[in-house]
């Protein structure tokens, strides 16, 4: 709700960057998070990927517009995205 308020009432970044592989990227993010949690001994739901992707598809564009105005990049907010290949490869 806070992000929606900021986006509606303050000047935020405009434009839309087209991410043609957003679904794949978000699924990879979910798998990486599952591995991290499982590696720490935390039980994970294996059936949550669709809900995760749907949620991220709703809020990520909003964050992408508000973040630059607050002085952040998406790489600073979503740390997994920048090193996704390493996370998917697993521990070395």
GROMACS .gro file of C-alpha atoms in nm:
model
   92
    1UNK     CA    1   0.000   0.000   0.000
    2UNK     CA    2   0.287   0.238   0.077
    3UNK     CA    3   0.445   0.175  -0.263
    4UNK     CA    4   0.110   0.230  -0.436
    5UNK     CA    5   0.067   0.560  -0.249
    6UNK     CA    6   0.417   0.676  -0.344
    7UNK     CA    7   0.361   0.574  -0.704
    8UNK     CA    8   0.025   0.756  -0.721
    9UNK     CA    9   0.116   1.079  -0.545
   10UNK     CA   10   0.484   1.142  -0.614
   11UNK     CA   11   0.686   1.156  -0.935
   12UNK     CA   12   0.822   0.808  -0.996
   13UNK     CA   13   1.021   0.656  -1.279
   14UNK     CA   14   0.827   0.623  -1.599
   15UNK     CA   15   0.841   0.377  -1.877
   16UNK     CA   16   0.829   0.004  -1.880
   17UNK     CA   17   1.125  -0.219  -1.938
   18UNK     CA   18   1.012  -0.528  -2.121
   19UNK     CA   19   1.140  -0.844  -1.960
   20UNK     CA   20   1.046  -1.117  -2.204
   21UNK     CA   21   1.175  -1.390  -1.973
   22UNK     CA   22   1.022  -1.263  -1.649
   23UNK     CA   23   0.841  -1.591  -1.576
   24UNK     CA   24   1.161  -1.793  -1.614
   25UNK     CA   25   1.360  -1.543  -1.407
   26UNK     CA   26   1.103  -1.548  -1.127
   27UNK     CA   27   1.086  -1.929  -1.126
   28UNK     CA   28   1.465  -1.941  -1.103
   29UNK     CA   29   1.448  -1.698  -0.812
   30UNK     CA   30   1.201  -1.925  -0.634
   31UNK     CA   31   1.418  -2.233  -0.690
   32UNK     CA   32   1.723  -2.046  -0.558
   33UNK     CA   33   1.529  -1.940  -0.247
   34UNK     CA   34   1.410  -2.299  -0.194
   35UNK     CA   35   1.767  -2.424  -0.209
   36UNK     CA   36   1.890  -2.158   0.033
   37UNK     CA   37   1.618  -2.237   0.286
   38UNK     CA   38   1.653  -2.614   0.248
   39UNK     CA   39   2.030  -2.581   0.291
   40UNK     CA   40   1.963  -2.410   0.624
   41UNK     CA   41   1.735  -2.695   0.730
   42UNK     CA   42   1.414  -2.496   0.685
   43UNK     CA   43   1.117  -2.685   0.541
   44UNK     CA   44   0.991  -2.539   0.215
   45UNK     CA   45   0.675  -2.574   0.012
   46UNK     CA   46   0.746  -2.717  -0.328
   47UNK     CA   47   0.405  -2.613  -0.463
   48UNK     CA   48   0.440  -2.239  -0.409
   49UNK     CA   49   0.614  -2.137  -0.730
   50UNK     CA   50   0.299  -2.026  -0.915
   51UNK     CA   51   0.182  -1.807  -0.625
   52UNK     CA   52   0.532  -1.660  -0.595
   53UNK     CA   53   0.550  -1.576  -0.966
   54UNK     CA   54   0.201  -1.420  -0.963
   55UNK     CA   55   0.287  -1.207  -0.659
   56UNK     CA   56   0.617  -1.090  -0.802
   57UNK     CA   57   0.454  -1.004  -1.135
   58UNK     CA   58   0.214  -0.777  -0.944
   59UNK     CA   59   0.459  -0.591  -0.719
   60UNK     CA   60   0.787  -0.590  -0.910
   61UNK     CA   61   0.683  -0.328  -1.170
   62UNK     CA   62   0.564  -0.101  -0.889
   63UNK     CA   63   0.892  -0.140  -0.701
   64UNK     CA   64   1.077  -0.080  -1.027
   65UNK     CA   65   0.908   0.259  -1.061
   66UNK     CA   66   0.941   0.371  -0.699
   67UNK     CA   67   1.294   0.241  -0.622
   68UNK     CA   68   1.490   0.488  -0.839
   69UNK     CA   69   1.309   0.782  -0.683
   70UNK     CA   70   1.421   0.657  -0.341
   71UNK     CA   71   1.778   0.610  -0.465
   72UNK     CA   72   1.777   0.233  -0.513
   73UNK     CA   73   1.831   0.003  -0.808
   74UNK     CA   74   1.647  -0.325  -0.856
   75UNK     CA   75   1.979  -0.505  -0.811
   76UNK     CA   76   2.000  -0.357  -0.460
   77UNK     CA   77   1.647  -0.469  -0.378
   78UNK     CA   78   1.655  -0.814  -0.535
   79UNK     CA   79   2.004  -0.938  -0.454
   80UNK     CA   80   1.942  -1.287  -0.594
   81UNK     CA   81   1.887  -1.162  -0.948
   82UNK     CA   82   2.243  -1.041  -0.993
   83UNK     CA   83   2.399  -1.376  -0.901
   84UNK     CA   84   2.125  -1.615  -1.013
   85UNK     CA   85   2.360  -1.847  -1.205
   86UNK     CA   86   2.572  -1.901  -0.894
   87UNK     CA   87   2.266  -1.966  -0.678
   88UNK     CA   88   2.118  -2.218  -0.920
   89UNK     CA   89   2.450  -2.401  -0.944
   90UNK     CA   90   2.439  -2.467  -0.570
   91UNK     CA   91   2.724  -2.495  -0.321
   92UNK     CA   92   3.074  -2.546  -0.456
   0.00000   0.00000   0.00000
